Amino acid sequence: MPRPFDESYDDDEYGDGRKGGLVAKQSAGDNAAPLSISEISALLKRTVEDRFGFVRLRGELSGVKRAASGHLYCALKDDKALIDGVMWRGNAQRIAFRPEDGVEVIATGKLTTYPGRSKYQIVIDSMEIAGEGALLALLEKLRARLAAEGLFAPERKRQLPFLPQVIGVVTSPTGAVIRDILHRLADRFPSHVLVWPVLVQGEGAAAQVANAVRGFSQMPADGPVPRPDLVIVARGGGSIEDLWAFNEEPVVRAVAECSIPVISAVGHETDTTLCDYAADRRAPTPTAAAEIAVPVRAELMATLDELALRKRRCALRPVTLGRERLEARVQRLPKPDAILAAKTQRLDELTDRLRRGLQDRASNAEKRLASVGRPLALLRHRAQASSERLARTGLTPRLLTRRWSMARDSLAPVSRVLPQLDPRLPLQRGYALVKTAEGRAVTSRELAAREAALVLEFRDGDLPVTTGSGDSVSPEPKPAPAAAAPRKPAARPERSNPDRPRQGDLF
């Protein structure tokens, strides 16, 4: 049975003078069987490795990444082409420098294929620095020029708002970056977020990012859409080529001229762009940018609670100190029982004395009442007899009341004149009453001359005086008139009718 393919190297030229190439010659008239993908991939792998078993390549490193296994993955490129490369752990550990993006190197190894993705790559055995990369040289030149203009000066940096109400985000709307930012903001402090969708790499990405930053900056404060208090320019990690849009001069100038504070969160921790230098704050990752933008709401609430507690403690501190001082003073005061002990004892003694005094007075009153019991009985008998006599005369209480009123009316003028006859009434008007030392009234000069000492009675008291004439004047005292013998009341004639009252008798 004839073979479907004859594997050989064709000696014919490719057309550019080179020889060598794997061809599959089909015999004329054969019914050729197709090859499987694995078979053709194996044929290609063996052919490439046999043909390019040792090569030395010069190019710029890009997308350098160390795997957890220790292997080094990268790409070598120039201005027109790119080839992937891999360096196994044993060789990677012997590199004398740290591979970074943009470093131009010379890599020695062999070419091989990766059937899983139909790619060819170089397995690097050794690597050495060839010179500064063209992209890094261009980047450094642009950085120096913009820094000379003062776009990266520290004094241009503005303070970020402590608690922005509205946050503007310039990033791709479909990537994981915006989801990470929104998730972190929701966890820390929910805020209003405005997303300006842009391309983050490729042609036109730099212009879109610059227009988005300027768009946020030019938004009116009282417009229909709220103006952001903070702008975040974010993108995920990648090679220097992927992040090159954020090194473009339009983006850097837009960030530096933005009237709103800007946080640059482009790439990962080790990635640095010119946008980071122009921004007011650089964040190592987009997630870290969200953490920088807002504080933790729970921590703020805890801080407020602590401040409120400290405020209450400060307000209550004087009260507490006053209470402590008051309690200390109260402890030094004597006990109420000790203060009232003597008074209580005195009260008990007085109470006992009062009780005994009341008992004695009651006993004495009882004795006096018993002694006057008989006169009261006699008076009661006389009153009863008078009542009986009054009843026999025919007098009524009404008649007695009438007589009493008549007598009271007749005595009313006398009662009005009586105060005027008081000998001490003139004393209220400034007069004085002259009396002897024994208290007798002196009504003449002759009587006053006989006395060696007199007493002048004024309105507010007595004033003893001496006359000074007791020795020179010695009139003979006149005999005092004999006191008239008291008249014996005439005997009343016997009444013919003893039951009939006489005139003037009430009973």
Short mmCIF file of C-alpha atoms in Angstrom, two decimals:
data_model
loop_
_atom_site.label_atom_id
_atom_site.label_comp_id
_atom_site.label_asym_id
_atom_site.label_seq_id
_atom_site.Cartn_x
_atom_site.Cartn_y
_atom_site.Cartn_z
CA MET A 1 0.00 0.00 0.00
CA PRO A 2 1.53 3.33 -0.94
CA ARG A 3 2.29 5.90 1.83
CA PRO A 4 0.09 9.03 1.70
CA PHE A 5 2.93 11.42 2.49
CA ASP A 6 6.61 11.40 1.95
CA GLU A 7 8.29 13.44 4.69
CA SER A 8 11.46 15.05 3.39
CA TYR A 9 13.27 18.37 3.27
CA ASP A 10 12.73 20.14 0.01
CA ASP A 11 15.93 21.34 -1.54
CA ASP A 12 14.05 23.93 -3.53
CA GLU A 13 14.36 27.46 -2.42
CA TYR A 14 11.50 29.34 -0.73
CA GLY A 15 11.96 32.07 -3.23
CA ASP A 16 14.21 34.21 -1.03
CA GLY A 17 17.32 32.09 -1.31
CA ARG A 18 16.69 29.96 1.77
CA LYS A 19 16.58 26.19 1.68
CA GLY A 20 15.06 23.66 3.93
CA GLY A 21 11.44 23.10 4.60
CA LEU A 22 9.14 20.29 5.56
CA VAL A 23 6.94 19.24 2.66
CA ALA A 24 4.48 16.45 2.32
CA LYS A 25 4.64 15.01 -1.12
CA GLN A 26 1.64 13.16 -2.30
CA SER A 27 2.25 10.39 -4.73
CA ALA A 28 0.42 10.75 -7.96
CA GLY A 29 -2.78 8.78 -8.06
CA ASP A 30 -2.72 7.90 -4.31
CA ASN A 31 -5.86 8.24 -2.23
CA ALA A 32 -4.14 10.21 0.62
CA ALA A 33 -5.39 9.67 4.21
CA PRO A 34 -5.73 12.90 6.32
CA LEU A 35 -3.44 13.58 9.29
CA SER A 36 -4.77 14.26 12.78
CA ILE A 37 -4.12 17.57 14.50
CA SER A 38 -1.83 15.91 17.02
CA GLU A 39 0.19 14.28 14.23
CA ILE A 40 0.74 17.49 12.32
CA SER A 41 1.53 19.34 15.59
CA ALA A 42 4.16 16.75 16.47
CA LEU A 43 5.67 16.93 12.98
CA LEU A 44 5.85 20.74 13.24
CA LYS A 45 7.38 20.62 16.72
CA ARG A 46 10.10 18.20 15.67
CA THR A 47 10.85 20.16 12.54
CA VAL A 48 11.14 23.52 14.37
CA GLU A 49 13.29 22.12 17.15
CA ASP A 50 15.59 20.36 14.62
CA ARG A 51 15.92 23.44 12.47
CA PHE A 52 16.24 26.04 15.27
CA GLY A 53 17.89 24.05 18.06
CA PHE A 54 20.11 26.96 19.06
CA VAL A 55 19.32 30.65 18.53
CA ARG A 56 20.34 34.01 20.06
CA LEU A 57 17.63 36.68 20.05
CA ARG A 58 17.82 40.36 20.93
CA GLY A 59 14.67 42.11 21.96
CA GLU A 60 12.78 44.05 24.63
CA LEU A 61 11.18 42.21 27.53
CA SER A 62 7.43 42.58 27.87
CA GLY A 63 4.85 40.95 30.12
CA VAL A 64 7.42 39.52 32.53
CA LYS A 65 5.78 37.21 35.05
CA ARG A 66 7.10 34.68 37.54
CA ALA A 67 4.85 31.72 38.23
CA ALA A 68 4.43 30.12 41.65
CA SER A 69 6.44 27.18 40.34
CA GLY A 70 9.44 29.48 39.77
CA HIS A 71 9.26 29.46 35.96
CA LEU A 72 9.65 32.80 34.15
CA TYR A 73 7.27 33.75 31.34
CA CYS A 74 7.83 36.77 29.12
CA ALA A 75 7.83 38.03 25.54
CA LEU A 76 10.63 39.38 23.38
CA LYS A 77 9.73 42.05 20.88
CA ASP A 78 11.01 44.72 18.60
CA ASP A 79 9.15 47.37 16.67
CA LYS A 80 7.63 44.86 14.21
CA ALA A 81 7.30 41.42 15.81
CA LEU A 82 6.91 39.59 19.11
CA ILE A 83 7.78 36.08 20.27
CA ASP A 84 6.77 34.41 23.53
CA GLY A 85 9.43 32.99 25.78
CA VAL A 86 9.69 30.70 28.77
CA MET A 87 12.59 30.07 31.14
CA TRP A 88 12.43 27.08 33.43
CA ARG A 89 13.02 27.44 37.15
CA GLY A 90 16.59 26.10 37.21
CA ASN A 91 17.79 28.59 34.60
CA ALA A 92 15.65 31.43 35.96
CA GLN A 93 17.35 31.19 39.34
CA ARG A 94 20.75 31.81 37.74
CA ILE A 95 19.83 35.19 36.18
CA ALA A 96 22.11 37.92 37.52
CA PHE A 97 19.51 40.70 37.25
CA ARG A 98 15.82 41.16 37.81
CA PRO A 99 13.88 40.89 34.55
CA GLU A 100 11.46 43.79 34.10
CA ASP A 101 9.32 45.11 31.29
CA GLY A 102 11.14 47.36 28.86
CA VAL A 103 14.59 45.96 29.51
CA GLU A 104 16.41 45.04 26.30
CA VAL A 105 18.08 41.64 26.61
CA ILE A 106 19.88 38.95 24.61
CA ALA A 107 18.25 35.55 25.12
CA THR A 108 19.89 32.24 24.16
CA GLY A 109 17.86 29.07 23.69
CA LYS A 110 15.91 27.00 21.21
CA LEU A 111 12.63 27.43 19.40
CA THR A 112 9.77 25.06 19.98
CA THR A 113 6.03 24.93 19.48
CA TYR A 114 3.16 24.79 21.93
CA PRO A 115 0.56 22.54 20.32
CA GLY A 116 -2.13 23.49 22.79
CA ARG A 117 -2.40 26.93 21.24
CA SER A 118 -0.66 26.52 17.93
CA LYS A 119 2.05 28.93 19.04
CA TYR A 120 5.78 28.88 18.78
CA GLN A 121 8.05 30.15 21.49
CA ILE A 122 11.63 30.24 22.65
CA VAL A 123 12.82 28.17 25.58
CA ILE A 124 15.48 30.43 27.08
CA ASP A 125 18.56 28.91 28.61
CA SER A 126 20.34 32.14 29.52
CA MET A 127 19.60 35.87 29.43
CA GLU A 128 21.72 38.98 29.66
CA ILE A 129 21.05 42.69 29.44
CA ALA A 130 21.55 44.17 25.99
CA GLY A 131 20.69 47.80 26.75
CA GLU A 132 17.85 50.10 27.78
CA GLY A 133 14.55 49.34 26.12
CA ALA A 134 13.26 51.72 23.50
CA LEU A 135 9.85 52.08 25.20
CA LEU A 136 11.36 52.83 28.58
CA ALA A 137 13.72 55.36 27.01
CA LEU A 138 10.79 57.10 25.36
CA LEU A 139 8.81 57.00 28.59
CA GLU A 140 11.66 58.47 30.61
CA LYS A 141 12.16 61.25 28.08
CA LEU A 142 8.46 62.20 28.26
CA ARG A 143 8.49 62.01 32.05
CA ALA A 144 11.46 64.36 32.28
CA ARG A 145 9.85 66.89 29.95
CA LEU A 146 6.53 66.93 31.82
CA ALA A 147 8.27 67.09 35.18
CA ALA A 148 10.20 70.15 33.98
CA GLU A 149 6.84 71.83 33.35
CA GLY A 150 5.85 71.21 36.99
CA LEU A 151 3.02 68.74 36.31
CA PHE A 152 4.40 66.33 38.89
CA ALA A 153 5.31 68.92 41.55
CA PRO A 154 4.20 67.97 45.12
CA GLU A 155 2.70 71.42 45.73
CA ARG A 156 0.15 70.73 42.99
CA LYS A 157 -1.26 67.78 44.92
CA ARG A 158 -4.63 68.45 46.53
CA GLN A 159 -6.13 67.00 49.66
CA LEU A 160 -8.72 64.32 49.00
CA PRO A 161 -12.22 64.91 50.42
CA PHE A 162 -12.79 63.01 53.66
CA LEU A 163 -16.24 61.72 52.73
CA PRO A 164 -17.11 62.26 49.03
CA GLN A 165 -20.81 62.09 48.28
CA VAL A 166 -20.35 61.44 44.52
CA ILE A 167 -17.40 59.52 43.02
CA GLY A 168 -16.59 59.49 39.30
CA VAL A 169 -14.81 56.45 37.85
CA VAL A 170 -13.02 56.43 34.48
CA THR A 171 -12.56 52.80 33.41
CA SER A 172 -13.87 50.04 31.18
CA PRO A 173 -17.51 49.20 31.99
CA THR A 174 -17.06 45.48 31.21
CA GLY A 175 -13.91 44.63 33.17
CA ALA A 176 -13.47 43.35 36.70
CA VAL A 177 -12.08 46.70 37.83
CA ILE A 178 -15.43 48.48 38.10
CA ARG A 179 -16.95 45.51 39.94
CA ASP A 180 -14.10 45.51 42.45
CA ILE A 181 -14.47 49.25 43.05
CA LEU A 182 -18.26 49.09 43.49
CA HIS A 183 -17.99 46.09 45.79
CA ARG A 184 -15.35 47.74 47.97
CA LEU A 185 -17.31 51.02 48.17
CA ALA A 186 -20.46 49.13 49.19
CA ASP A 187 -18.54 47.34 51.94
CA ARG A 188 -16.87 50.46 53.35
CA PHE A 189 -19.24 53.37 52.79
CA PRO A 190 -22.01 53.24 50.13
CA SER A 191 -21.65 56.23 47.81
CA HIS A 192 -23.15 57.54 44.59
CA VAL A 193 -20.88 56.39 41.71
CA LEU A 194 -20.77 57.83 38.17
CA VAL A 195 -18.99 55.61 35.60
CA TRP A 196 -17.57 57.15 32.41
CA PRO A 197 -16.92 54.16 30.11
CA VAL A 198 -13.71 54.28 28.09
CA LEU A 199 -11.24 52.03 26.30
CA VAL A 200 -8.28 51.28 28.52
CA GLN A 201 -5.88 50.02 25.85
CA GLY A 202 -5.45 50.07 22.11
CA GLU A 203 -5.98 52.74 19.54
CA GLY A 204 -8.01 55.72 20.78
CA ALA A 205 -7.83 54.71 24.45
CA ALA A 206 -5.70 57.70 25.49
CA ALA A 207 -8.06 60.20 23.85
CA GLN A 208 -11.12 58.64 25.53
CA VAL A 209 -9.50 58.65 28.98
CA ALA A 210 -8.42 62.30 28.60
CA ASN A 211 -11.91 63.34 27.42
CA ALA A 212 -13.54 61.51 30.35
CA VAL A 213 -11.34 63.25 32.93
CA ARG A 214 -12.02 66.65 31.35
CA GLY A 215 -15.72 65.84 31.14
CA PHE A 216 -15.95 65.23 34.88
CA SER A 217 -13.96 68.40 35.55
CA GLN A 218 -16.28 70.56 33.40
CA MET A 219 -19.56 69.31 34.89
CA PRO A 220 -21.53 72.16 36.55
CA ALA A 221 -22.09 71.93 40.27
CA ASP A 222 -25.86 72.56 39.96
CA GLY A 223 -26.48 70.53 36.81
CA PRO A 224 -28.96 67.66 36.37
CA VAL A 225 -26.16 65.16 36.98
CA PRO A 226 -24.34 65.62 40.29
CA ARG A 227 -20.74 66.72 39.97
CA PRO A 228 -18.24 64.24 41.46
CA ASP A 229 -16.28 65.16 44.55
CA LEU A 230 -13.54 62.69 43.58
CA VAL A 231 -12.39 61.01 40.33
CA ILE A 232 -10.77 57.57 40.10
CA VAL A 233 -8.86 56.63 36.90
CA ALA A 234 -8.56 52.83 37.03
CA ARG A 235 -7.34 49.92 34.96
CA GLY A 236 -6.23 46.35 35.69
CA GLY A 237 -2.69 45.06 35.39
CA GLY A 238 -0.87 44.29 32.18
CA SER A 239 2.34 44.75 30.26
CA ILE A 240 3.87 48.11 29.60
CA GLU A 241 2.28 48.07 26.18
CA ASP A 242 -1.16 47.42 27.67
CA LEU A 243 -0.75 50.35 30.05
CA TRP A 244 0.80 52.69 27.50
CA ALA A 245 -2.40 54.70 27.04
CA PHE A 246 -1.95 56.06 30.57
CA ASN A 247 1.56 57.24 29.68
CA GLU A 248 0.31 59.39 26.81
CA GLU A 249 0.74 63.13 27.18
CA PRO A 250 -2.98 64.02 26.69
CA VAL A 251 -3.97 61.77 29.59
CA VAL A 252 -1.25 63.12 31.86
CA ARG A 253 -2.18 66.74 31.14
CA ALA A 254 -5.92 66.07 31.61
CA VAL A 255 -5.27 64.50 35.02
CA ALA A 256 -2.96 67.33 36.10
CA GLU A 257 -5.45 70.03 34.98
CA CYS A 258 -8.55 68.39 36.49
CA SER A 259 -10.34 70.66 38.99
CA ILE A 260 -11.46 67.61 40.97
CA PRO A 261 -9.01 65.57 43.09
CA VAL A 262 -7.90 62.46 41.16
CA ILE A 263 -6.78 59.02 42.33
CA SER A 264 -4.74 57.01 39.80
CA ALA A 265 -5.24 53.24 40.10
CA VAL A 266 -3.60 51.89 36.93
CA GLY A 267 -2.13 48.40 36.96
CA HIS A 268 -0.89 46.43 39.92
CA GLU A 269 1.55 47.21 42.72
CA THR A 270 4.67 47.11 40.53
CA ASP A 271 3.16 49.00 37.59
CA THR A 272 3.89 52.71 37.36
CA THR A 273 2.61 55.15 34.74
CA LEU A 274 2.94 58.88 34.19
CA CYS A 275 -0.72 59.18 35.18
CA ASP A 276 0.33 58.12 38.69
CA TYR A 277 2.78 61.03 38.88
CA ALA A 278 0.20 63.58 37.74
CA ALA A 279 -2.64 62.38 39.99
CA ASP A 280 -3.20 63.77 43.49
CA ARG A 281 -2.92 60.27 44.95
CA ARG A 282 -1.63 56.95 43.59
CA ALA A 283 -3.29 53.69 44.55
CA PRO A 284 -1.49 50.37 44.04
CA THR A 285 -4.67 48.66 42.78
CA PRO A 286 -8.23 49.70 41.86
CA THR A 287 -9.49 48.04 45.03
CA ALA A 288 -7.05 50.08 47.08
CA ALA A 289 -8.32 53.22 45.32
CA ALA A 290 -11.82 52.52 46.65
CA GLU A 291 -10.36 52.05 50.14
CA ILE A 292 -8.53 55.37 49.89
CA ALA A 293 -11.60 57.19 48.55
CA VAL A 294 -13.98 56.55 51.48
CA PRO A 295 -13.58 55.66 55.15
CA VAL A 296 -15.21 52.68 56.82
CA ARG A 297 -18.73 53.58 57.89
CA ALA A 298 -18.69 51.18 60.84
CA GLU A 299 -15.44 52.69 62.11
CA LEU A 300 -16.89 56.21 61.82
CA MET A 301 -19.95 55.16 63.78
CA ALA A 302 -17.75 53.56 66.42
CA THR A 303 -15.67 56.74 66.61
CA LEU A 304 -18.80 58.87 66.98
CA ASP A 305 -20.09 56.58 69.72
CA GLU A 306 -16.75 56.81 71.51
CA LEU A 307 -16.74 60.60 71.22
CA ALA A 308 -20.31 60.75 72.49
CA LEU A 309 -19.32 58.55 75.43
CA ARG A 310 -16.33 60.78 76.17
CA LYS A 311 -18.60 63.81 75.95
CA ARG A 312 -21.03 62.32 78.45
CA ARG A 313 -18.16 61.40 80.75
CA CYS A 314 -16.77 64.93 80.57
CA ALA A 315 -20.23 66.37 81.27
CA LEU A 316 -20.82 64.04 84.21
CA ARG A 317 -17.31 64.38 85.62
CA PRO A 318 -18.10 67.56 87.65
CA VAL A 319 -21.27 65.92 88.94
CA THR A 320 -19.33 62.82 89.96
CA LEU A 321 -16.62 64.88 91.67
CA GLY A 322 -19.25 66.97 93.41
CA ARG A 323 -21.02 63.83 94.60
CA GLU A 324 -17.76 62.42 95.91
CA ARG A 325 -16.95 65.65 97.76
CA LEU A 326 -20.47 65.80 99.18
CA GLU A 327 -20.26 62.22 100.40
CA ALA A 328 -16.88 62.97 102.03
CA ARG A 329 -18.35 65.98 103.82
CA VAL A 330 -21.44 64.05 104.86
CA GLN A 331 -19.25 61.37 106.40
CA ARG A 332 -17.50 64.04 108.50
CA LEU A 333 -20.79 65.49 109.77
CA PRO A 334 -22.15 64.22 113.13
CA LYS A 335 -25.01 61.77 113.04
CA PRO A 336 -28.54 63.22 113.36
CA ASP A 337 -29.18 61.06 116.42
CA ALA A 338 -26.12 62.49 118.12
CA ILE A 339 -27.21 66.05 117.35
CA LEU A 340 -30.74 65.53 118.67
CA ALA A 341 -29.83 63.32 121.63
CA ALA A 342 -29.61 66.16 124.19
CA LYS A 343 -32.70 67.90 122.83
CA THR A 344 -34.61 64.65 122.85
CA GLN A 345 -33.65 64.02 126.46
CA ARG A 346 -34.67 67.58 127.39
CA LEU A 347 -37.99 67.09 125.60
CA ASP A 348 -38.63 63.89 127.50
CA GLU A 349 -37.94 65.68 130.81
CA LEU A 350 -40.25 68.57 129.93
CA THR A 351 -42.95 66.18 128.80
CA ASP A 352 -42.75 64.37 132.13
CA ARG A 353 -42.86 67.65 134.03
CA LEU A 354 -45.83 68.83 132.01
CA ARG A 355 -47.67 65.63 132.70
CA ARG A 356 -47.04 65.95 136.45
CA GLY A 357 -48.00 69.64 136.41
CA LEU A 358 -51.26 68.91 134.62
CA GLN A 359 -52.02 66.18 137.11
CA ASP A 360 -51.32 68.56 140.03
CA ARG A 361 -53.48 71.31 138.55
CA ALA A 362 -56.28 68.90 137.89
CA SER A 363 -56.07 67.66 141.47
CA ASN A 364 -56.08 71.23 142.85
CA ALA A 365 -58.97 72.21 140.64
CA GLU A 366 -60.88 69.19 141.80
CA LYS A 367 -60.30 70.23 145.43
CA ARG A 368 -61.38 73.82 144.74
CA LEU A 369 -64.43 72.61 142.96
CA ALA A 370 -65.31 70.46 145.93
CA SER A 371 -64.83 73.48 148.27
CA VAL A 372 -67.12 75.74 146.24
CA GLY A 373 -69.69 73.09 145.71
CA ARG A 374 -71.92 74.24 148.59
CA PRO A 375 -71.92 77.96 147.61
CA LEU A 376 -72.80 76.92 144.09
CA ALA A 377 -75.65 74.83 145.41
CA LEU A 378 -76.83 77.82 147.48
CA LEU A 379 -76.57 80.12 144.45
CA ARG A 380 -78.41 77.57 142.39
CA HIS A 381 -81.14 77.47 145.07
CA ARG A 382 -81.35 81.24 145.14
CA ALA A 383 -81.51 81.43 141.37
CA GLN A 384 -84.30 78.92 141.38
CA ALA A 385 -86.15 80.89 144.04
CA SER A 386 -85.69 84.12 142.05
CA SER A 387 -87.01 82.41 138.97
CA GLU A 388 -90.06 81.31 140.89
CA ARG A 389 -90.63 84.82 142.20
CA LEU A 390 -90.19 86.21 138.71
CA ALA A 391 -92.71 83.79 137.41
CA ARG A 392 -95.18 84.90 140.11
CA THR A 393 -94.73 88.59 139.19
CA GLY A 394 -95.70 87.91 135.59
CA LEU A 395 -92.49 89.34 134.07
CA THR A 396 -91.37 87.73 130.79
CA PRO A 397 -87.92 87.56 129.18
CA ARG A 398 -89.17 89.89 126.51
CA LEU A 399 -90.06 92.56 129.08
CA LEU A 400 -86.68 92.11 130.77
CA THR A 401 -84.90 92.54 127.43
CA ARG A 402 -86.82 95.68 126.78
CA ARG A 403 -85.83 97.12 130.16
CA TRP A 404 -82.23 96.14 129.54
CA SER A 405 -82.19 97.96 126.23
CA MET A 406 -83.62 101.10 127.86
CA ALA A 407 -80.95 101.02 130.56
CA ARG A 408 -78.21 100.52 127.97
CA ASP A 409 -79.44 103.49 125.94
CA SER A 410 -79.46 105.70 129.03
CA LEU A 411 -75.87 104.74 129.84
CA ALA A 412 -74.56 105.34 126.29
CA PRO A 413 -74.03 109.15 126.74
CA VAL A 414 -72.23 108.51 130.00
CA SER A 415 -69.93 105.99 128.32
CA ARG A 416 -69.01 108.57 125.69
CA VAL A 417 -68.20 111.25 128.31
CA LEU A 418 -66.34 108.91 130.63
CA PRO A 419 -63.08 108.74 128.55
CA GLN A 420 -62.89 112.52 128.57
CA LEU A 421 -62.77 112.46 132.38
CA ASP A 422 -59.65 110.26 132.42
CA PRO A 423 -56.94 112.29 134.24
CA ARG A 424 -54.19 110.74 132.12
CA LEU A 425 -55.73 111.67 128.78
CA PRO A 426 -53.95 115.10 128.70
CA LEU A 427 -50.64 113.29 129.05
CA GLN A 428 -50.97 112.24 125.37
CA ARG A 429 -50.98 115.94 124.43
CA GLY A 430 -47.75 116.81 126.28
CA TYR A 431 -48.97 117.53 129.82
CA ALA A 432 -47.48 115.98 132.97
CA LEU A 433 -49.07 114.73 136.17
CA VAL A 434 -47.34 115.81 139.40
CA LYS A 435 -47.29 113.22 142.15
CA THR A 436 -45.61 112.76 145.47
CA ALA A 437 -43.16 109.99 146.05
CA GLU A 438 -46.04 107.99 147.56
CA GLY A 439 -48.12 108.46 144.43
CA ARG A 440 -50.61 111.10 145.66
CA ALA A 441 -51.61 113.76 143.18
CA VAL A 442 -50.20 117.28 143.79
CA THR A 443 -52.71 119.94 142.74
CA SER A 444 -51.19 123.20 144.13
CA ARG A 445 -47.88 124.98 144.56
CA GLU A 446 -48.23 124.88 148.32
CA LEU A 447 -48.47 121.12 148.35
CA ALA A 448 -45.54 120.84 145.98
CA ALA A 449 -43.38 123.12 148.17
CA ARG A 450 -43.82 120.81 151.14
CA GLU A 451 -42.34 117.86 149.32
CA ALA A 452 -38.61 117.36 148.93
CA ALA A 453 -39.06 115.04 145.98
CA LEU A 454 -41.78 114.79 143.41
CA VAL A 455 -42.57 112.47 140.54
CA LEU A 456 -43.60 113.82 137.13
CA GLU A 457 -45.68 111.33 135.19
CA PHE A 458 -45.43 111.77 131.43
CA ARG A 459 -47.02 109.87 128.62
CA ASP A 460 -44.12 107.44 128.33
CA GLY A 461 -43.12 107.08 132.01
CA ASP A 462 -42.29 108.71 135.37
CA LEU A 463 -39.48 111.18 136.09
CA PRO A 464 -38.33 111.69 139.74
CA VAL A 465 -37.36 115.34 140.55
CA THR A 466 -36.30 117.28 143.65
CA THR A 467 -37.91 120.63 144.49
CA GLY A 468 -34.96 122.17 146.40
CA SER A 469 -37.33 123.94 148.79
CA GLY A 470 -38.10 121.28 151.28
CA ASP A 471 -35.90 122.97 153.98
CA SER A 472 -36.83 126.63 153.39
CA VAL A 473 -40.55 126.34 153.19
CA SER A 474 -42.21 124.72 156.12
CA PRO A 475 -45.82 125.53 156.07
CA GLU A 476 -47.77 123.94 158.75
CA PRO A 477 -49.67 121.13 157.43
CA LYS A 478 -53.32 121.49 157.51
CA PRO A 479 -55.11 118.83 159.28
CA ALA A 480 -56.67 116.45 156.89
CA PRO A 481 -60.40 116.56 157.02
CA ALA A 482 -61.84 113.84 159.09
CA ALA A 483 -63.13 111.06 157.12
CA ALA A 484 -66.82 110.98 157.11
CA ALA A 485 -68.25 108.07 158.93
CA PRO A 486 -69.89 105.70 156.63
CA ARG A 487 -73.59 106.08 156.65
CA LYS A 488 -75.59 103.22 157.74
CA PRO A 489 -78.17 102.36 155.16
CA ALA A 490 -81.66 103.03 156.32
CA ALA A 491 -83.66 100.09 157.13
CA ARG A 492 -86.10 99.21 154.51
CA PRO A 493 -89.67 99.07 155.70
CA GLU A 494 -91.22 95.76 155.80
CA ARG A 495 -93.21 95.00 152.77
CA SER A 496 -96.68 94.04 153.15
CA ASN A 497 -96.36 91.73 150.20
CA PRO A 498 -92.93 90.11 150.21
CA ASP A 499 -93.52 88.47 146.86
CA ARG A 500 -93.91 91.81 145.07
CA PRO A 501 -90.53 93.24 143.97
CA ARG A 502 -89.59 96.76 144.87
CA GLN A 503 -88.57 99.48 142.37
CA GLY A 504 -84.99 98.91 141.27
CA ASP A 505 -84.98 95.21 142.03
CA LEU A 506 -84.49 92.92 139.10
CA PHE A 507 -85.34 89.86 141.02
#
